[in-house]
Short mmCIF file of C-alpha atoms in Angstrom, two decimals:
data_model
loop_
_atom_site.label_atom_id
_atom_site.label_comp_id
_atom_site.label_asym_id
_atom_site.label_seq_id
_atom_site.Cartn_x
_atom_site.Cartn_y
_atom_site.Cartn_z
CA MET A 1 -160.30 136.81 141.20
CA SER A 2 -162.38 134.01 142.13
CA ASP A 3 -161.75 130.47 140.82
CA ARG A 4 -164.58 129.73 138.09
CA ARG A 5 -165.93 126.29 137.99
CA TRP A 6 -167.77 124.14 135.37
CA SER A 7 -170.11 121.10 136.02
CA ILE A 8 -170.30 118.30 133.88
CA LEU A 9 -173.37 116.23 134.37
CA MET A 10 -173.49 112.44 132.99
CA THR A 11 -176.46 110.16 132.72
CA ARG A 12 -176.49 106.66 131.78
CA GLU A 13 -179.15 105.71 129.01
CA GLY A 14 -182.22 104.06 130.83
CA GLU A 15 -181.39 105.39 134.16
CA ALA A 16 -182.93 108.33 136.00
CA SER A 17 -179.88 108.99 138.26
CA SER A 18 -177.03 110.93 137.12
CA ARG A 19 -173.57 111.88 138.30
CA ARG A 20 -172.21 115.57 138.42
CA PHE A 21 -168.24 116.55 138.12
CA ARG A 22 -167.27 119.69 138.86
CA LEU A 23 -164.12 121.13 137.48
CA SER A 24 -162.25 124.26 138.26
CA ALA A 25 -160.76 126.43 135.63
CA ARG A 26 -157.27 125.61 137.19
CA ARG A 27 -157.80 122.10 136.91
CA ILE A 28 -158.92 122.34 133.13
CA ALA A 29 -155.83 124.34 132.47
CA ALA A 30 -153.64 121.96 134.00
CA TRP A 31 -155.05 119.06 132.23
CA VAL A 32 -154.74 120.88 128.74
CA GLY A 33 -151.04 121.54 129.84
CA VAL A 34 -150.51 117.77 130.38
CA VAL A 35 -152.26 117.06 127.11
CA ALA A 36 -150.36 119.66 125.24
CA THR A 37 -147.02 118.69 126.98
CA VAL A 38 -147.69 114.86 126.15
CA LEU A 39 -148.56 115.94 122.53
CA GLY A 40 -145.54 117.92 122.29
CA ALA A 41 -143.38 115.24 123.56
CA GLY A 42 -144.82 112.74 121.13
CA VAL A 43 -144.40 115.41 117.92
CA PHE A 44 -140.78 115.90 119.32
CA TRP A 45 -140.19 111.94 119.61
CA PHE A 46 -141.50 111.27 116.27
CA GLY A 47 -139.47 114.02 114.80
CA TYR A 48 -136.26 112.77 116.54
CA ARG A 49 -136.93 109.18 115.18
CA SER A 50 -137.50 110.45 111.78
CA GLY A 51 -134.46 112.35 111.96
CA LEU A 52 -132.42 109.07 113.55
CA ALA A 53 -133.72 107.16 110.36
CA ALA A 54 -132.72 109.70 107.72
CA ALA A 55 -129.06 109.94 109.37
CA ASP A 56 -129.00 106.13 109.39
CA ALA A 57 -130.22 106.18 105.70
CA ARG A 58 -127.47 108.84 104.84
CA ALA A 59 -124.82 106.94 107.00
CA ASP A 60 -125.76 103.81 104.54
CA GLU A 61 -125.30 106.15 101.53
CA LEU A 62 -121.73 107.63 102.89
CA HIS A 63 -120.55 104.03 103.71
CA ALA A 64 -121.75 102.80 100.33
CA HIS A 65 -119.61 105.68 98.76
CA ILE A 66 -116.64 104.80 100.92
CA ASP A 67 -116.67 101.19 99.84
CA SER A 68 -117.07 102.30 95.95
CA LEU A 69 -114.33 104.96 96.32
CA THR A 70 -111.96 102.31 98.14
CA GLU A 71 -112.47 99.62 95.53
CA GLU A 72 -111.69 102.13 92.67
CA ASN A 73 -108.54 103.16 94.67
CA THR A 74 -107.74 99.36 94.72
CA LYS A 75 -107.95 99.25 90.98
CA ILE A 76 -105.85 102.47 90.49
CA VAL A 77 -103.14 101.07 92.65
CA ALA A 78 -103.28 97.69 90.45
CA LEU A 79 -103.09 99.92 87.29
CA ALA A 80 -100.24 101.76 88.55
CA ALA A 81 -98.29 98.61 89.43
CA ARG A 82 -99.27 97.34 85.85
CA MET A 83 -97.88 100.54 84.27
CA GLU A 84 -94.42 100.17 86.28
CA GLU A 85 -94.18 96.76 84.85
CA ILE A 86 -94.81 98.01 81.29
CA GLU A 87 -92.41 100.75 81.51
CA SER A 88 -89.70 98.09 83.04
CA ALA A 89 -90.39 95.86 80.31
CA TYR A 90 -90.14 98.86 77.84
CA GLU A 91 -86.61 99.87 79.43
CA ARG A 92 -85.58 96.24 79.07
CA LEU A 93 -86.68 96.29 75.60
CA ARG A 94 -84.71 99.50 74.68
CA ALA A 95 -81.54 97.95 76.03
CA VAL A 96 -82.26 95.05 73.79
CA MET A 97 -82.77 96.95 70.65
CA GLY A 98 -79.50 98.87 71.64
CA GLY A 99 -77.71 95.73 71.29
CA ASP A 100 -76.22 95.93 74.64
CA VAL A 101 -77.83 92.65 75.85
CA ALA A 102 -76.94 89.49 74.31
CA ALA A 103 -79.91 87.40 72.92
CA SER A 104 -80.97 84.09 74.81
CA ALA A 105 -83.60 81.84 74.38
CA ARG A 106 -86.17 84.35 76.02
CA ASP A 107 -84.91 87.53 74.47
CA VAL A 108 -86.94 89.53 71.90
CA LEU A 109 -84.67 91.26 69.81
CA LEU A 110 -86.66 93.59 67.53
CA PRO A 111 -85.63 94.70 64.26
CA PRO A 112 -83.57 97.95 64.19
CA VAL A 113 -84.87 100.66 61.51
CA ARG A 114 -82.32 100.24 58.97
CA THR A 115 -81.14 98.33 55.98
CA ASP A 116 -78.16 96.86 57.22
CA ARG A 117 -75.28 96.63 54.60
CA GLY A 118 -71.81 97.66 55.03
CA GLY A 119 -70.34 101.19 54.43
CA ASP A 120 -69.39 100.18 50.83
CA GLY A 121 -72.92 98.79 50.05
CA ALA A 122 -71.56 95.34 50.37
CA LEU A 123 -73.42 92.53 52.20
CA ARG A 124 -72.05 91.10 55.56
CA PRO A 125 -70.97 87.69 55.71
CA ALA A 126 -72.75 85.21 57.61
CA GLN A 127 -71.46 84.34 60.87
CA GLY A 128 -73.06 81.38 62.30
CA ARG A 129 -75.21 78.19 61.92
CA PRO A 130 -79.06 78.32 62.57
CA THR A 131 -79.27 76.99 66.04
CA MET A 132 -81.59 78.99 67.81
CA TRP A 133 -85.62 78.14 68.29
CA PRO A 134 -87.35 80.35 65.81
CA LEU A 135 -90.00 81.79 67.87
CA VAL A 136 -90.11 83.48 71.04
CA GLU A 137 -92.77 81.00 72.61
CA SER A 138 -92.44 77.24 72.40
CA GLY A 139 -95.34 76.52 70.19
CA PHE A 140 -96.33 73.19 69.45
CA VAL A 141 -95.02 70.90 66.69
CA THR A 142 -97.86 69.89 64.20
CA ARG A 143 -95.54 68.22 61.43
CA SER A 144 -91.98 67.09 61.62
CA PHE A 145 -89.66 66.87 58.89
CA GLY A 146 -90.17 63.71 56.33
CA ASP A 147 -93.99 63.25 57.22
CA THR A 148 -96.25 62.09 54.58
CA VAL A 149 -99.77 62.72 53.99
CA PRO A 150 -102.04 61.35 50.98
CA GLY A 151 -101.60 63.19 47.75
CA GLU A 152 -98.42 65.15 49.08
CA GLY A 153 -94.85 64.15 49.15
CA ALA A 154 -92.53 64.27 52.34
CA HIS A 155 -93.00 67.03 54.48
CA PRO A 156 -89.75 69.60 53.62
CA GLY A 157 -89.47 70.98 57.13
CA LEU A 158 -91.13 71.62 60.55
CA ASP A 159 -94.73 73.21 61.12
CA ILE A 160 -95.10 74.87 64.67
CA ALA A 161 -98.57 76.06 65.59
CA VAL A 162 -98.67 79.48 67.17
CA PRO A 163 -101.25 82.36 67.22
CA VAL A 164 -101.10 84.82 64.52
CA GLY A 165 -99.00 87.44 65.13
CA SER A 166 -96.31 85.63 67.37
CA TYR A 167 -92.58 86.81 66.90
CA VAL A 168 -90.74 84.84 64.42
CA ARG A 169 -86.90 84.93 65.02
CA SER A 170 -84.14 84.15 63.08
CA ALA A 171 -82.40 81.20 64.11
CA GLY A 172 -78.97 82.36 63.46
CA PRO A 173 -76.96 85.38 62.36
CA GLY A 174 -76.93 85.71 58.44
CA VAL A 175 -78.03 87.83 55.61
CA VAL A 176 -81.85 87.78 54.04
CA VAL A 177 -81.47 86.66 50.39
CA GLU A 178 -85.19 86.38 49.84
CA ALA A 179 -88.52 88.06 51.27
CA GLY A 180 -92.03 88.14 49.54
CA ASP A 181 -94.92 86.38 48.58
CA ASP A 182 -95.45 82.71 47.37
CA GLU A 183 -98.75 81.02 46.41
CA VAL A 184 -97.35 77.92 48.75
CA TYR A 185 -95.30 79.78 51.45
CA GLY A 186 -97.33 82.81 51.62
CA ARG A 187 -95.12 85.77 53.05
CA TYR A 188 -91.90 84.31 53.66
CA VAL A 189 -88.42 85.34 54.64
CA GLU A 190 -84.90 83.07 53.44
CA ILE A 191 -81.70 83.81 55.17
CA GLU A 192 -78.17 82.69 54.38
CA HIS A 193 -75.95 81.43 57.18
CA ALA A 194 -72.52 80.33 57.72
CA GLU A 195 -71.40 77.08 56.07
CA ASP A 196 -73.83 77.52 53.29
CA PHE A 197 -76.60 76.91 55.67
CA ARG A 198 -80.25 78.61 54.63
CA SER A 199 -83.29 78.77 56.68
CA LEU A 200 -86.84 79.69 55.26
CA TYR A 201 -89.56 80.95 57.53
CA ALA A 202 -93.01 80.80 55.74
CA HIS A 203 -96.96 81.54 56.12
CA ASN A 204 -96.14 84.78 57.94
CA SER A 205 -98.65 87.66 58.49
CA TRP A 206 -96.19 90.30 58.33
CA THR A 207 -92.06 90.64 57.51
CA PHE A 208 -89.72 93.15 59.09
CA VAL A 209 -86.67 92.54 56.47
CA SER A 210 -85.73 92.77 53.05
CA PRO A 211 -83.30 91.06 50.93
CA GLY A 212 -79.69 92.34 51.65
CA ASP A 213 -80.69 92.88 55.52
CA SER A 214 -78.30 91.24 57.76
CA VAL A 215 -79.83 89.48 60.88
CA GLU A 216 -78.57 88.55 64.11
CA ALA A 217 -79.42 85.25 65.87
CA GLY A 218 -82.92 85.89 67.58
CA GLU A 219 -83.44 89.25 66.01
CA VAL A 220 -87.36 89.20 65.09
CA ILE A 221 -87.68 89.02 61.46
CA ALA A 222 -91.70 88.51 60.99
CA LEU A 223 -94.96 87.88 62.76
CA SER A 224 -96.70 84.55 62.25
CA GLY A 225 -99.85 84.06 60.29
CA ASN A 226 -101.87 81.66 57.94
CA THR A 227 -100.83 83.05 54.43
CA GLY A 228 -99.99 80.98 51.35
CA ARG A 229 -101.03 77.22 51.36
CA SER A 230 -101.74 76.92 55.02
CA THR A 231 -105.01 75.29 56.77
CA ALA A 232 -104.21 76.87 60.49
CA PRO A 233 -101.86 79.49 62.07
CA HIS A 234 -98.48 78.30 62.14
CA LEU A 235 -94.69 78.84 61.28
CA HIS A 236 -93.26 76.67 58.75
CA LEU A 237 -89.35 76.35 59.24
CA GLU A 238 -86.85 74.89 56.70
CA ILE A 239 -83.12 74.48 56.82
CA ALA A 240 -80.79 73.32 54.04
CA GLN A 241 -77.19 73.18 53.49
CA ARG A 242 -75.99 73.40 49.77
CA GLY A 243 -79.53 72.82 48.46
CA THR A 244 -80.23 69.69 50.51
CA ARG A 245 -83.26 70.02 52.98
CA LEU A 246 -82.25 68.85 56.59
CA ASP A 247 -84.43 67.96 59.62
CA PRO A 248 -84.54 71.51 61.39
CA LEU A 249 -85.32 69.98 65.05
CA PRO A 250 -81.83 68.58 65.54
CA PHE A 251 -80.24 72.35 64.64
CA VAL A 252 -82.96 74.49 66.66
CA SER A 253 -82.38 72.54 69.75
CA GLU A 254 -82.33 75.89 72.09
CA ARG A 255 -86.14 75.88 73.01
CA LEU A 256 -87.58 77.53 75.63
#
């Protein structure tokens, strides 16, 4: 078959002369192929770049998700460590409640679930003086024994500022002789010790013991509060011997 040809006549406006271009079918087909190839390559390149952009966006999402999972894993590890600390503290607390660990200035001896009387119902005798700091924490002494304010007499005890709910401990071994509510003292506990000593703990928010209960030195008997005639959360401590109030501070020297 003979090669078919096409002529293209081009004339510039305003001129009489013209130019003629002759193209064969094969050449036109070749140019069409080149243009198609270029267009195809362009479409492929555009699609490839779009795919890369989508892949990059997906990769960024995956990295952000991995970072989030890493942060959550760090929190979980920290929580697990905290749980181990709590379990360890609980085991120590159980040992203390079991009476196998002697009380010290930093021990927390929670009250056992019992009304502790002898087998015949008689009260246990007091066995020691009140010499332990009556709180698990140091607190801050706001009023000392003998302080005076206008309109009031000498302060009969020691005021120790602590947050509501702090552990109040018995300053020594003894027997609870009174526990109740009073207009001035609020919720209070009074304990009898050896040598006719007595200690009183006032303005509590909660008490754990009742009259007749025997307590050990350092045993938690109440939670501090702001009950009775009180202007701020604190523990009011009094110590007396044979009815005479004494300055508690020289006695409860075992501070934290």
